[in-house]
Coordinates of C-alpha atoms in Angstrom, one line a residue:
M1 CA 188.3 120.4 -16.4
S2 CA 191.1 117.5 -16.9
S3 CA 193.9 118.6 -18.7
K4 CA 195.4 115.3 -19.8
P5 CA 196.1 115.4 -23.5
A6 CA 193.4 112.6 -25.3
K7 CA 195.1 110.3 -28.2
E8 CA 191.5 109.4 -29.6
K9 CA 188.9 111.6 -31.0
V10 CA 185.8 111.3 -28.8
G11 CA 182.3 112.5 -30.0
V12 CA 179.9 112.7 -27.1
Y13 CA 175.9 112.6 -27.7
I14 CA 173.9 114.1 -24.9
C15 CA 170.2 113.1 -24.9
H16 CA 167.2 115.5 -23.1
C17 CA 165.0 112.0 -23.0
G18 CA 161.7 114.0 -23.7
G19 CA 162.6 116.5 -20.8
N20 CA 163.2 113.7 -17.9
V21 CA 166.8 115.0 -18.3
S22 CA 166.7 118.7 -19.5
D23 CA 164.3 119.1 -16.9
H24 CA 166.4 118.8 -14.4
V25 CA 169.9 119.1 -16.5
D26 CA 171.6 122.4 -17.9
V27 CA 172.0 120.1 -21.5
E28 CA 173.3 123.7 -23.0
Q29 CA 175.8 124.1 -20.7
L30 CA 176.8 120.5 -19.9
A31 CA 177.7 120.4 -23.7
D32 CA 179.6 123.6 -23.3
E33 CA 181.6 122.2 -20.4
V34 CA 182.6 118.6 -22.3
R35 CA 183.4 120.5 -25.4
R36 CA 186.8 121.5 -23.6
I37 CA 187.8 118.3 -22.9
P38 CA 190.9 117.6 -24.6
G39 CA 190.5 114.9 -27.5
V40 CA 186.7 115.8 -27.9
T41 CA 186.0 116.3 -31.5
A42 CA 182.8 116.5 -31.8
V43 CA 179.1 117.3 -29.1
H44 CA 175.3 116.8 -30.3
T45 CA 172.3 117.0 -28.3
N46 CA 169.1 115.8 -29.1
M47 CA 165.6 115.1 -27.7
F48 CA 165.5 111.3 -28.1
M49 CA 169.4 110.5 -29.0
C50 CA 168.1 106.9 -30.0
S51 CA 165.7 107.7 -32.2
D52 CA 166.6 107.7 -36.0
P53 CA 167.8 111.4 -36.2
G54 CA 169.8 110.7 -32.8
Q55 CA 171.4 108.2 -34.5
E56 CA 172.3 109.5 -37.8
L57 CA 174.1 111.5 -35.6
I58 CA 176.4 109.4 -34.6
Q59 CA 176.4 108.1 -37.8
N60 CA 177.5 111.0 -39.8
D61 CA 180.4 112.1 -37.4
I62 CA 181.7 108.4 -38.0
K63 CA 181.5 108.1 -41.3
Q64 CA 182.9 111.7 -42.2
E65 CA 185.9 110.3 -39.5
T66 CA 184.8 113.2 -37.3
I67 CA 185.3 110.8 -34.5
N68 CA 186.6 107.2 -33.6
R69 CA 184.9 106.6 -30.1
V70 CA 181.6 107.6 -28.5
V71 CA 180.7 108.2 -25.9
V72 CA 176.2 108.6 -25.4
A73 CA 175.1 110.4 -22.3
S74 CA 171.2 109.5 -21.8
C75 CA 169.1 107.0 -19.6
A76 CA 170.7 103.8 -18.5
P77 CA 172.6 101.9 -20.7
S78 CA 170.3 98.6 -19.7
L79 CA 167.4 100.3 -22.0
H80 CA 169.3 101.1 -25.2
E81 CA 173.2 100.5 -25.0
Q82 CA 172.2 97.9 -27.7
T83 CA 170.0 100.6 -29.9
F84 CA 174.2 102.6 -29.9
R85 CA 176.5 99.8 -30.8
S86 CA 173.8 98.3 -33.5
A87 CA 174.4 102.3 -34.9
I88 CA 177.9 102.6 -34.4
K89 CA 178.4 98.9 -36.5
R90 CA 176.4 100.3 -39.1
A91 CA 179.0 103.1 -39.3
D92 CA 181.7 100.5 -39.6
L93 CA 183.4 101.6 -36.1
N94 CA 183.9 98.5 -34.0
P95 CA 180.5 98.8 -31.6
Y96 CA 182.9 98.3 -28.7
L97 CA 184.4 101.7 -28.8
Y98 CA 181.6 102.8 -27.1
E99 CA 180.7 104.4 -23.2
H100 CA 177.5 105.1 -22.0
A101 CA 177.2 107.9 -19.4
N102 CA 173.4 107.5 -17.3
I103 CA 172.6 110.7 -16.3
R104 CA 168.8 110.5 -16.0
E105 CA 168.8 107.5 -13.6
Q106 CA 172.1 108.4 -12.0
V107 CA 171.3 112.7 -12.7
S108 CA 168.2 113.4 -13.2
W109 CA 166.2 111.7 -11.0
V110 CA 167.7 112.1 -8.4
H111 CA 168.9 116.0 -8.4
D112 CA 168.3 119.5 -9.5
G113 CA 169.6 122.4 -10.7
E114 CA 173.4 123.4 -10.6
K115 CA 173.9 120.3 -8.7
A116 CA 172.2 117.9 -11.4
T117 CA 174.8 119.9 -13.7
G118 CA 177.7 119.0 -11.8
K119 CA 177.3 116.0 -11.2
A120 CA 176.3 115.1 -15.0
V121 CA 179.6 117.0 -16.2
R122 CA 181.7 114.6 -13.9
L123 CA 179.9 111.6 -15.3
V124 CA 180.5 112.3 -19.1
S125 CA 183.8 113.2 -18.2
A126 CA 184.4 109.8 -16.7
A127 CA 182.9 108.6 -19.4
I128 CA 185.3 110.1 -21.7
A129 CA 188.7 108.9 -19.8
K130 CA 187.5 105.8 -20.1
A131 CA 186.9 106.0 -24.3
T132 CA 189.9 107.2 -24.9
N133 CA 191.2 104.2 -23.4
L134 CA 188.7 101.8 -25.2
K135 CA 190.2 99.2 -27.4
A136 CA 188.3 97.4 -30.5
L137 CA 186.7 94.1 -29.4
E138 CA 185.3 91.0 -31.1
P139 CA 182.3 89.0 -30.0
I140 CA 183.3 85.8 -28.6
R141 CA 182.0 83.2 -31.1
V142 CA 181.2 79.5 -29.3
D143 CA 179.4 76.5 -31.5
A144 CA 176.0 75.8 -30.3
R145 CA 174.4 72.3 -30.5
N146 CA 170.8 72.7 -32.9
H147 CA 169.0 70.9 -29.7
A148 CA 167.4 72.3 -26.7
T149 CA 166.1 71.1 -23.3
V150 CA 163.1 71.9 -21.9
I151 CA 162.3 71.0 -17.8
G152 CA 158.5 70.3 -17.1
A153 CA 156.3 69.4 -19.0
G154 CA 153.0 71.5 -17.8
V155 CA 151.2 73.6 -20.5
A156 CA 154.4 76.0 -20.8
G157 CA 157.2 73.2 -21.4
L158 CA 154.8 71.5 -24.1
R159 CA 154.4 74.6 -25.8
A160 CA 157.9 75.3 -25.6
A161 CA 158.7 71.7 -26.6
I162 CA 156.1 72.4 -29.6
D163 CA 157.1 75.7 -30.5
L164 CA 161.0 74.4 -30.7
S165 CA 160.4 71.5 -32.7
R166 CA 158.4 73.5 -35.7
R167 CA 162.0 75.5 -35.6
G168 CA 163.7 72.0 -37.0
I169 CA 165.0 72.0 -33.4
E170 CA 165.4 68.2 -31.4
V171 CA 163.8 68.5 -28.3
A172 CA 164.4 66.6 -24.2
L173 CA 161.4 67.6 -22.7
V174 CA 161.9 66.2 -18.7
E175 CA 159.6 65.5 -16.2
K176 CA 160.1 64.8 -13.1
S177 CA 156.7 62.9 -12.6
P178 CA 155.3 60.1 -14.6
F179 CA 152.7 62.3 -15.9
L180 CA 152.3 65.1 -18.9
S181 CA 150.6 68.5 -17.6
G182 CA 151.9 70.0 -14.6
Q183 CA 149.2 72.0 -12.6
A184 CA 147.0 72.6 -15.3
A185 CA 145.7 68.9 -14.7
N186 CA 144.0 69.9 -11.5
L187 CA 141.7 72.6 -13.5
D188 CA 137.9 71.8 -14.5
T189 CA 138.3 74.9 -16.8
L190 CA 139.8 77.9 -17.8
V191 CA 139.1 82.0 -17.5
P192 CA 138.3 83.3 -19.5
G193 CA 136.3 81.1 -21.6
A194 CA 135.1 78.2 -19.7
E195 CA 137.4 76.1 -21.8
K196 CA 137.7 72.3 -20.5
A197 CA 141.5 72.5 -19.0
G198 CA 141.6 68.3 -20.3
D199 CA 140.9 69.4 -23.5
L200 CA 144.3 71.8 -24.3
I201 CA 146.5 69.3 -22.5
Q202 CA 145.5 66.3 -24.2
A203 CA 145.8 68.5 -27.1
L204 CA 149.2 69.6 -26.3
T205 CA 150.3 66.2 -25.1
D206 CA 149.2 64.6 -28.7
Q207 CA 151.0 67.1 -30.8
V208 CA 154.2 66.7 -28.0
L209 CA 153.9 62.0 -28.4
A210 CA 153.6 62.3 -31.8
D211 CA 156.7 64.6 -32.9
D212 CA 160.0 62.9 -33.6
K213 CA 161.8 66.0 -33.0
I214 CA 160.7 65.5 -28.9
T215 CA 162.0 63.1 -26.6
V216 CA 160.1 62.9 -23.4
Y217 CA 161.6 61.8 -20.5
T218 CA 159.8 61.1 -17.2
C219 CA 160.5 60.6 -13.6
S220 CA 163.7 62.0 -14.6
E221 CA 165.7 64.8 -12.4
I222 CA 168.6 66.8 -13.1
V223 CA 171.6 65.6 -11.1
R224 CA 174.4 67.5 -12.7
S225 CA 174.8 70.1 -15.3
E226 CA 178.1 71.9 -17.1
G227 CA 178.9 73.8 -20.0
Y228 CA 178.0 77.3 -21.6
V229 CA 175.2 78.6 -24.1
G230 CA 175.2 76.2 -27.3
N231 CA 177.3 72.8 -25.0
F232 CA 175.4 72.5 -22.2
K233 CA 175.5 68.7 -20.8
I234 CA 172.6 67.7 -18.5
T235 CA 173.0 64.0 -16.4
L236 CA 169.8 62.4 -15.6
N237 CA 168.6 60.4 -13.4
R238 CA 165.6 57.9 -14.3
R239 CA 164.2 56.3 -11.7
P240 CA 160.7 54.3 -11.3
P241 CA 158.1 56.7 -9.2
R242 CA 158.5 56.8 -5.2
A243 CA 156.0 55.2 -3.4
G244 CA 153.0 57.4 -2.4
A245 CA 150.9 59.8 -4.3
D246 CA 152.5 58.5 -7.7
L247 CA 152.0 54.8 -7.2
E248 CA 148.2 55.5 -6.8
K249 CA 148.1 57.3 -9.6
L250 CA 149.2 54.9 -11.2
D251 CA 147.0 51.9 -9.4
R252 CA 144.3 54.5 -11.1
L253 CA 145.5 54.0 -14.6
A254 CA 146.1 50.2 -14.4
A255 CA 142.4 50.6 -14.2
D256 CA 142.1 52.0 -18.3
K257 CA 143.8 49.7 -19.7
G258 CA 145.4 50.8 -23.0
K259 CA 144.4 54.5 -22.5
T260 CA 148.3 55.5 -21.7
N261 CA 148.1 58.6 -23.5
V262 CA 144.6 59.9 -22.7
F263 CA 144.6 63.0 -20.2
I264 CA 142.6 61.8 -16.8
P265 CA 141.4 64.4 -15.3
F266 CA 143.4 66.1 -12.0
V267 CA 146.4 63.3 -12.8
G268 CA 147.3 64.0 -16.4
V269 CA 148.7 62.4 -19.1
Y270 CA 150.9 59.0 -19.0
P271 CA 152.9 58.9 -21.7
H272 CA 154.5 55.5 -21.5
P273 CA 155.8 52.9 -18.9
V274 CA 157.6 54.8 -16.4
P275 CA 161.3 53.3 -16.0
S276 CA 161.7 49.7 -13.6
K277 CA 165.0 50.9 -12.3
S278 CA 167.2 54.0 -11.6
D279 CA 169.8 54.9 -14.3
E280 CA 171.2 57.7 -15.3
L281 CA 171.8 59.1 -18.7
T282 CA 173.5 62.3 -20.1
V283 CA 171.6 65.1 -22.7
E284 CA 174.3 67.5 -24.6
T285 CA 172.1 70.9 -25.6
G286 CA 172.3 74.3 -26.5
A287 CA 169.9 75.8 -24.8
I288 CA 167.3 74.8 -21.5
I289 CA 164.1 76.2 -21.1
F290 CA 163.1 76.0 -17.0
A291 CA 159.2 75.4 -17.6
T292 CA 159.0 74.1 -13.8
G293 CA 155.8 76.1 -12.6
F294 CA 154.4 76.4 -9.3
K295 CA 153.0 75.1 -6.0
T296 CA 149.5 75.8 -4.8
Y297 CA 149.8 78.1 -1.3
R298 CA 149.3 75.5 2.0
P299 CA 147.3 77.5 4.9
R300 CA 148.9 76.8 8.1
E301 CA 147.1 75.2 10.7
G302 CA 144.3 76.9 12.0
E303 CA 144.2 79.7 8.8
Y304 CA 141.0 80.4 9.0
G305 CA 140.0 77.5 10.5
F306 CA 141.6 75.4 8.0
G307 CA 143.1 71.5 9.3
T308 CA 140.5 72.2 12.2
H309 CA 137.3 71.8 10.8
P310 CA 136.4 69.6 7.7
F311 CA 134.3 72.3 6.1
V312 CA 137.1 74.8 5.7
I313 CA 138.6 73.6 2.3
T314 CA 140.9 74.7 -1.1
L315 CA 139.7 76.6 -3.8
P316 CA 141.4 73.5 -5.7
E317 CA 139.9 71.1 -3.2
L318 CA 136.6 72.5 -4.4
I319 CA 137.1 72.6 -8.1
R320 CA 138.0 68.6 -7.7
Q321 CA 135.2 67.9 -5.4
T322 CA 132.4 69.6 -7.8
A323 CA 133.9 68.6 -10.8
Q324 CA 134.0 64.9 -10.1
A325 CA 130.4 65.3 -8.2
D326 CA 126.9 64.8 -9.6
S327 CA 126.3 68.7 -10.9
A328 CA 122.1 68.0 -10.3
G329 CA 120.8 69.3 -7.2
R330 CA 119.9 73.0 -6.3
H331 CA 122.4 73.1 -3.0
L332 CA 125.7 72.1 -3.5
T333 CA 127.0 68.6 -1.9
I334 CA 130.2 68.7 -0.5
K335 CA 131.6 65.6 1.9
G336 CA 128.3 64.5 1.4
R337 CA 126.7 67.8 3.5
K338 CA 124.2 70.2 1.7
I339 CA 125.5 73.3 1.4
E340 CA 123.4 76.4 2.4
R341 CA 125.6 79.0 2.6
A342 CA 129.1 78.8 1.3
A343 CA 132.0 81.7 2.0
L344 CA 134.9 82.2 -0.5
M345 CA 137.7 83.9 1.1
H346 CA 140.4 86.1 -1.4
C347 CA 144.0 86.6 -1.2
V348 CA 145.3 83.6 0.9
G349 CA 148.8 83.1 1.1
S350 CA 149.1 85.8 -1.5
R351 CA 150.0 90.0 -0.5
Q352 CA 150.7 88.6 3.0
I353 CA 151.8 91.8 4.4
P354 CA 154.8 92.2 7.5
G355 CA 153.5 92.6 11.0
I356 CA 150.4 92.0 10.2
H357 CA 150.1 88.3 8.9
E358 CA 152.0 85.3 10.4
P359 CA 155.2 84.0 8.3
Q360 CA 155.4 80.4 7.1
A361 CA 158.0 77.9 8.7
D362 CA 160.6 79.3 6.7
D363 CA 159.8 82.9 7.6
H364 CA 159.0 84.1 4.3
L365 CA 155.8 86.0 2.9
N366 CA 154.3 86.5 0.3
E367 CA 154.0 89.8 -0.5
Y368 CA 153.1 89.2 -3.8
C369 CA 149.6 89.0 -5.7
S370 CA 148.7 85.5 -7.3
R371 CA 146.7 87.4 -10.1
T372 CA 144.8 84.9 -10.9
C373 CA 143.4 83.6 -7.7
C374 CA 140.2 86.5 -8.1
S375 CA 138.8 85.7 -11.2
A376 CA 139.2 81.8 -10.4
T377 CA 137.3 82.6 -7.5
L378 CA 134.5 84.3 -8.8
Q379 CA 134.3 81.5 -12.2
A380 CA 133.5 79.2 -9.1
A381 CA 131.0 81.5 -7.2
V382 CA 128.7 81.6 -10.8
Q383 CA 129.6 78.1 -11.4
I384 CA 128.0 77.3 -7.7
R385 CA 124.8 80.1 -8.4
Q386 CA 124.0 78.2 -11.7
K387 CA 124.1 75.2 -10.7
H388 CA 123.1 74.9 -7.3
P389 CA 120.6 77.9 -6.9
A390 CA 119.4 77.5 -3.9
T391 CA 123.3 77.6 -2.4
H392 CA 124.2 81.2 -1.0
V393 CA 127.4 82.5 -1.6
F394 CA 129.3 85.2 -0.2
E395 CA 132.8 86.8 -1.2
F396 CA 135.3 87.8 1.3
Y397 CA 137.8 90.2 -0.5
R398 CA 140.4 93.0 -0.1
D399 CA 140.1 94.0 -3.4
I400 CA 139.1 92.5 -7.0
R401 CA 141.5 92.1 -9.7
T402 CA 140.2 90.5 -12.5
Y403 CA 142.7 91.9 -15.1
G404 CA 142.4 90.9 -18.7
R405 CA 139.8 90.6 -21.1
G406 CA 137.2 88.8 -20.5
Q407 CA 137.8 88.4 -16.9
E408 CA 135.4 91.7 -15.4
D409 CA 132.9 89.4 -17.0
Y410 CA 133.5 87.5 -14.0
Y411 CA 132.2 89.7 -11.2
D412 CA 129.7 91.0 -13.3
Q413 CA 128.3 87.7 -13.5
A414 CA 128.5 87.2 -10.1
S415 CA 127.0 90.6 -8.8
K416 CA 123.7 89.5 -11.2
S417 CA 123.9 85.8 -9.4
N418 CA 123.4 87.4 -6.5
V419 CA 126.6 86.9 -4.8
T420 CA 126.7 88.9 -1.6
F421 CA 130.7 90.9 -1.2
F422 CA 132.0 91.8 2.1
R423 CA 135.1 94.2 1.3
F424 CA 137.8 94.3 4.5
E425 CA 141.2 95.2 5.1
P426 CA 144.1 93.8 5.7
E427 CA 144.2 95.0 9.6
N428 CA 140.9 93.6 10.2
Q429 CA 140.8 90.1 8.4
P430 CA 137.7 87.8 8.8
V431 CA 137.7 85.7 11.8
V432 CA 136.6 82.4 11.7
S433 CA 134.7 80.8 14.6
I434 CA 132.2 77.9 15.5
S435 CA 129.0 78.5 14.8
N436 CA 126.3 78.6 17.4
D437 CA 123.7 78.2 14.7
A438 CA 123.1 74.7 14.6
R439 CA 122.3 74.6 11.1
H440 CA 125.5 76.4 10.0
P441 CA 128.5 75.0 11.5
L442 CA 130.7 77.5 11.1
N443 CA 131.0 81.6 11.3
V444 CA 132.7 84.6 9.5
T445 CA 132.8 87.8 11.5
V446 CA 134.4 90.7 9.5
K447 CA 134.1 94.6 9.8
D448 CA 132.8 95.2 6.0
T449 CA 134.1 98.4 4.4
L450 CA 131.2 98.3 2.0
T451 CA 129.2 99.1 4.9
F452 CA 131.7 101.6 6.9
N453 CA 133.1 99.1 8.8
E454 CA 129.7 97.7 10.6
E455 CA 130.8 94.6 12.3
I456 CA 129.0 91.4 10.3
D457 CA 128.4 88.0 11.1
V458 CA 127.7 85.3 8.8
A459 CA 127.1 81.7 9.6
V460 CA 127.9 79.0 6.4
D461 CA 128.1 75.7 5.6
L462 CA 131.0 75.5 4.2
I463 CA 134.5 77.8 3.6
V464 CA 136.8 78.1 0.8
L465 CA 140.2 79.8 0.6
A466 CA 141.3 80.8 -2.6
V467 CA 145.3 80.3 -2.0
G468 CA 147.7 81.7 -3.7
M469 CA 150.8 80.2 -6.3
E470 CA 154.1 80.0 -4.7
P471 CA 157.7 78.7 -6.9
G472 CA 158.0 75.2 -7.0
D473 CA 160.5 73.8 -5.1
I474 CA 163.5 73.6 -7.3
T475 CA 166.2 74.9 -4.2
D476 CA 168.6 72.2 -5.8
L477 CA 168.4 73.3 -9.4
V478 CA 169.3 76.8 -8.6
D479 CA 172.0 75.7 -6.2
K480 CA 173.8 73.5 -9.5
M481 CA 172.5 75.7 -11.9
K482 CA 173.7 78.9 -10.0
L483 CA 169.8 80.6 -10.9
P484 CA 169.0 84.0 -10.2
V485 CA 165.9 84.2 -7.9
G486 CA 164.0 87.3 -6.7
A487 CA 162.4 88.1 -3.7
D488 CA 159.4 86.1 -4.3
R489 CA 161.4 83.4 -4.5
F490 CA 160.5 82.5 -8.1
L491 CA 163.0 82.4 -10.8
L492 CA 164.3 86.4 -12.0
E493 CA 164.7 87.4 -15.5
V494 CA 166.9 90.1 -16.5
H495 CA 164.7 92.8 -17.4
P496 CA 160.6 92.3 -17.6
K497 CA 160.6 94.5 -20.6
L498 CA 163.7 94.2 -22.4
R499 CA 164.6 91.0 -22.0
P500 CA 161.7 89.1 -20.1
V501 CA 162.4 85.5 -20.6
E502 CA 165.8 85.5 -20.2
V503 CA 168.0 85.1 -17.1
A504 CA 171.3 85.9 -17.0
N505 CA 173.0 82.7 -17.4
N506 CA 173.3 82.9 -21.1
G507 CA 171.2 80.0 -22.9
I508 CA 168.5 79.9 -19.9
L509 CA 165.2 80.9 -20.6
L510 CA 162.1 81.1 -18.8
A511 CA 158.3 79.8 -19.4
G512 CA 155.7 80.4 -17.5
T513 CA 154.6 80.3 -13.7
C514 CA 158.6 79.2 -12.5
Q515 CA 158.9 83.1 -13.4
A516 CA 155.5 84.6 -11.6
P517 CA 151.8 83.8 -11.1
M518 CA 150.1 83.4 -14.6
D519 CA 147.1 82.0 -16.0
V520 CA 147.2 79.2 -18.7
G521 CA 146.9 81.4 -21.2
E522 CA 150.7 84.0 -20.0
A523 CA 152.3 81.0 -19.7
C524 CA 151.7 79.6 -23.0
N525 CA 152.9 83.0 -24.8
A526 CA 156.1 83.3 -22.2
A527 CA 156.3 79.6 -23.3
Q528 CA 156.6 80.6 -27.3
A529 CA 158.6 83.9 -26.4
A530 CA 161.2 81.2 -24.9
A531 CA 161.1 78.6 -27.7
A532 CA 161.4 81.8 -29.7
K533 CA 164.4 83.5 -27.9
A534 CA 165.8 79.8 -28.3
S535 CA 165.4 79.0 -31.9
I536 CA 167.3 82.7 -32.1
L537 CA 170.3 81.6 -30.0
L538 CA 170.6 78.3 -31.6
S539 CA 169.8 78.7 -36.0
R540 CA 172.9 79.9 -37.0
G541 CA 175.0 77.0 -35.6
Y542 CA 176.5 79.2 -33.1
V543 CA 176.5 82.1 -30.5
E544 CA 178.1 85.7 -30.2
L545 CA 178.7 86.6 -26.5
D546 CA 180.1 89.8 -25.3
P547 CA 183.4 90.4 -25.2
F548 CA 183.5 91.5 -21.5
V549 CA 185.2 88.7 -20.0
A550 CA 188.8 88.2 -18.4
E551 CA 192.3 87.8 -19.8
V552 CA 195.3 86.9 -18.3
D553 CA 198.4 88.6 -18.8
L554 CA 200.7 85.2 -18.6
Q555 CA 204.0 87.2 -18.3
R556 CA 202.5 88.4 -14.6
C557 CA 201.0 85.4 -13.5
S558 CA 202.9 83.7 -11.1
G559 CA 199.9 80.5 -11.1
Q560 CA 198.8 80.8 -7.4
G561 CA 195.2 80.3 -7.9
T562 CA 193.2 82.7 -6.2
C563 CA 191.7 83.6 -9.1
V564 CA 190.3 80.0 -9.5
A565 CA 189.5 79.7 -5.7
E566 CA 187.4 83.4 -5.8
C567 CA 186.1 82.6 -9.0
P568 CA 181.7 82.0 -8.8
I569 CA 181.5 80.1 -12.0
E570 CA 183.3 76.7 -11.7
G571 CA 185.0 76.2 -14.7
A572 CA 185.4 80.0 -15.9
I573 CA 188.9 79.9 -14.4
R574 CA 191.4 77.1 -14.7
M575 CA 195.2 76.6 -13.5
V576 CA 196.4 74.7 -16.8
A577 CA 199.8 73.8 -17.0
M578 CA 201.9 75.7 -20.0
P579 CA 205.7 76.3 -20.8
V580 CA 207.3 79.2 -19.4
D581 CA 210.4 80.0 -20.0
G582 CA 210.7 76.2 -21.4
Q583 CA 209.1 75.4 -18.0
P584 CA 206.3 73.6 -17.5
L585 CA 204.2 76.0 -15.0
N586 CA 200.5 76.3 -14.4
R587 CA 198.8 79.6 -15.2
A588 CA 195.8 80.7 -15.2
R589 CA 193.6 80.3 -18.1
V590 CA 190.4 82.1 -19.1
N591 CA 187.0 80.1 -20.7
P592 CA 185.9 83.0 -22.2
A593 CA 182.3 81.5 -22.9
L594 CA 181.5 80.7 -19.2
C595 CA 183.4 84.1 -17.6
T596 CA 180.4 86.7 -16.8
G597 CA 183.4 89.2 -16.3
C598 CA 182.1 89.9 -12.9
G599 CA 185.7 91.1 -11.9
M600 CA 186.4 89.3 -8.7
C601 CA 189.2 87.6 -10.2
V602 CA 190.7 90.8 -10.5
A603 CA 190.5 91.8 -7.2
V604 CA 192.1 88.9 -5.4
C605 CA 194.6 88.6 -7.9
P606 CA 198.6 89.7 -6.6
Q607 CA 199.8 90.4 -9.5
N608 CA 197.7 92.3 -11.3
A609 CA 197.5 89.8 -13.9
I610 CA 193.8 90.0 -14.3
D611 CA 192.1 92.3 -15.8
V612 CA 188.2 92.3 -17.4
K613 CA 187.7 93.5 -21.5
G614 CA 186.5 96.9 -21.4
W615 CA 187.1 97.5 -18.6
A616 CA 190.6 97.7 -17.6
L617 CA 192.3 99.1 -14.1
K618 CA 193.6 101.7 -16.1
E619 CA 190.2 102.8 -17.3
Y620 CA 189.0 102.8 -13.8
E621 CA 191.8 105.3 -12.8
D622 CA 191.5 107.7 -15.5
M623 CA 187.6 107.8 -14.4
V624 CA 188.6 108.7 -10.9
D625 CA 191.0 111.0 -11.8
A626 CA 188.8 112.7 -14.3
I627 CA 186.0 113.1 -11.5
V628 CA 188.2 114.1 -9.4
A629 CA 189.5 116.9 -12.4
A630 CA 185.7 117.8 -13.3

């Protein structure tokens, strides 16, 4: 054990974590070892230290002045760090006089027996060494505008804007197209429940367009973004719609004079005339919600015959054609052809496996499940069988994933409607070829695992590809705003359970399918969560941020600017002219609202003139010494 005398009184609180820790770490031996460390004045163990009784142990020791520093040894700090800070604050001790030792993920989950206990002793010793150096800190307070910007006017963006307005927050709703609705406009009926997508979109847009607190900017894109939580400044470029698809949609709308706020199926709601010339405008806002949505996977040329045969189409194309066609007739009719047999192919562009599936042009594989495709495909199969009973439907699938309340009913209905299912393994995907059968132009060959890998040929008239979801193309915004992106290329939240709609950038939130594949209900739920989080941030008129930011020692700083060049956050550190010994010299100044405390500036400063509050170099040195001595 380290023999270095400690100036502070440290309390150590060791959690059994319901057996997660104590099944592998000898908690009592750990407590005995820790009691011998100079400066430790209280040691407690508890089955669940995060529980009320566990927190009370800490609070009682603080109130009795037995301790003035706290070390908790338990699970990852990302789970309960805020829990313990709040408990410490309620006992009238500065909540930043606290250090955490992770003895679950870093010890008991990777070690056992003496090795686990020995490592736990070293980690707790290091935490105690750091705790003795901690100083009381205060959160950084930043003024916050009572305004939020929502990027994207699909159902998630519309829902978020409505909820923000209801909480008294002004909203700017930014949409790059001339229309409100997003990808939901490409649906006919929703899953489950079979409500009309257009009815939902119309209801949401009516509320948005009637709300004085919501300003809608269509045909607008973000070209610049600066600032920080509570005080963002966004520059928008508004421009006339580009030639091509947008103009075609506008021509279609022009035929319906006066219907500027009416939902047009597979187009959206056209809220007001588009700008006739380009201009820029600035929006000052307190929080930003990304609701930028998704795009559907585009099968590569030849994938299941796509692009090489006119009767290989995607599920969105089928939905559009069947919704716009006459529903009468015993047979489904596509492109003027009577469809006697239709094959629906699952998992096209989802759950792709390296070495089995061919990468896309950018070398990416969509290894995730798009989640909504199975239910949408089964819904389509049921509708075909109900409306066109002479059309036979075959489903080719790897797994049926009808998650969520009411969605398994579609599988039951499909089975009762005599839809025929063939199950295949990914290494034996169905093969599509031109059929020799004059009646049915296409043939699907598959090894069906439901019949013990019997090879089956199915002649069909139509193949429908259930294409998955891909993240929308917002690379420019990701680069401009330094947004975190996951391996699946969707925007990445801080924690899927504890902070599910926040990103690491303070004041930026996520809503809907920009984050992951979701159905419409889930997207609206996520939007409401993001709106609630934004309203909490902005409601007080200021935001409190953790104080773990860089701090410059002006006596040491020589003004070389290496810290500015190294900092990944524009504006977090600047060189500012200030008087030093009567002379105006450049010195580094930190903007605490922008600094993330990453420590990159600390590493490159030749004068050691920068430290991160709560993680100073002296604290690191003492932690290393404690680990070596333990």
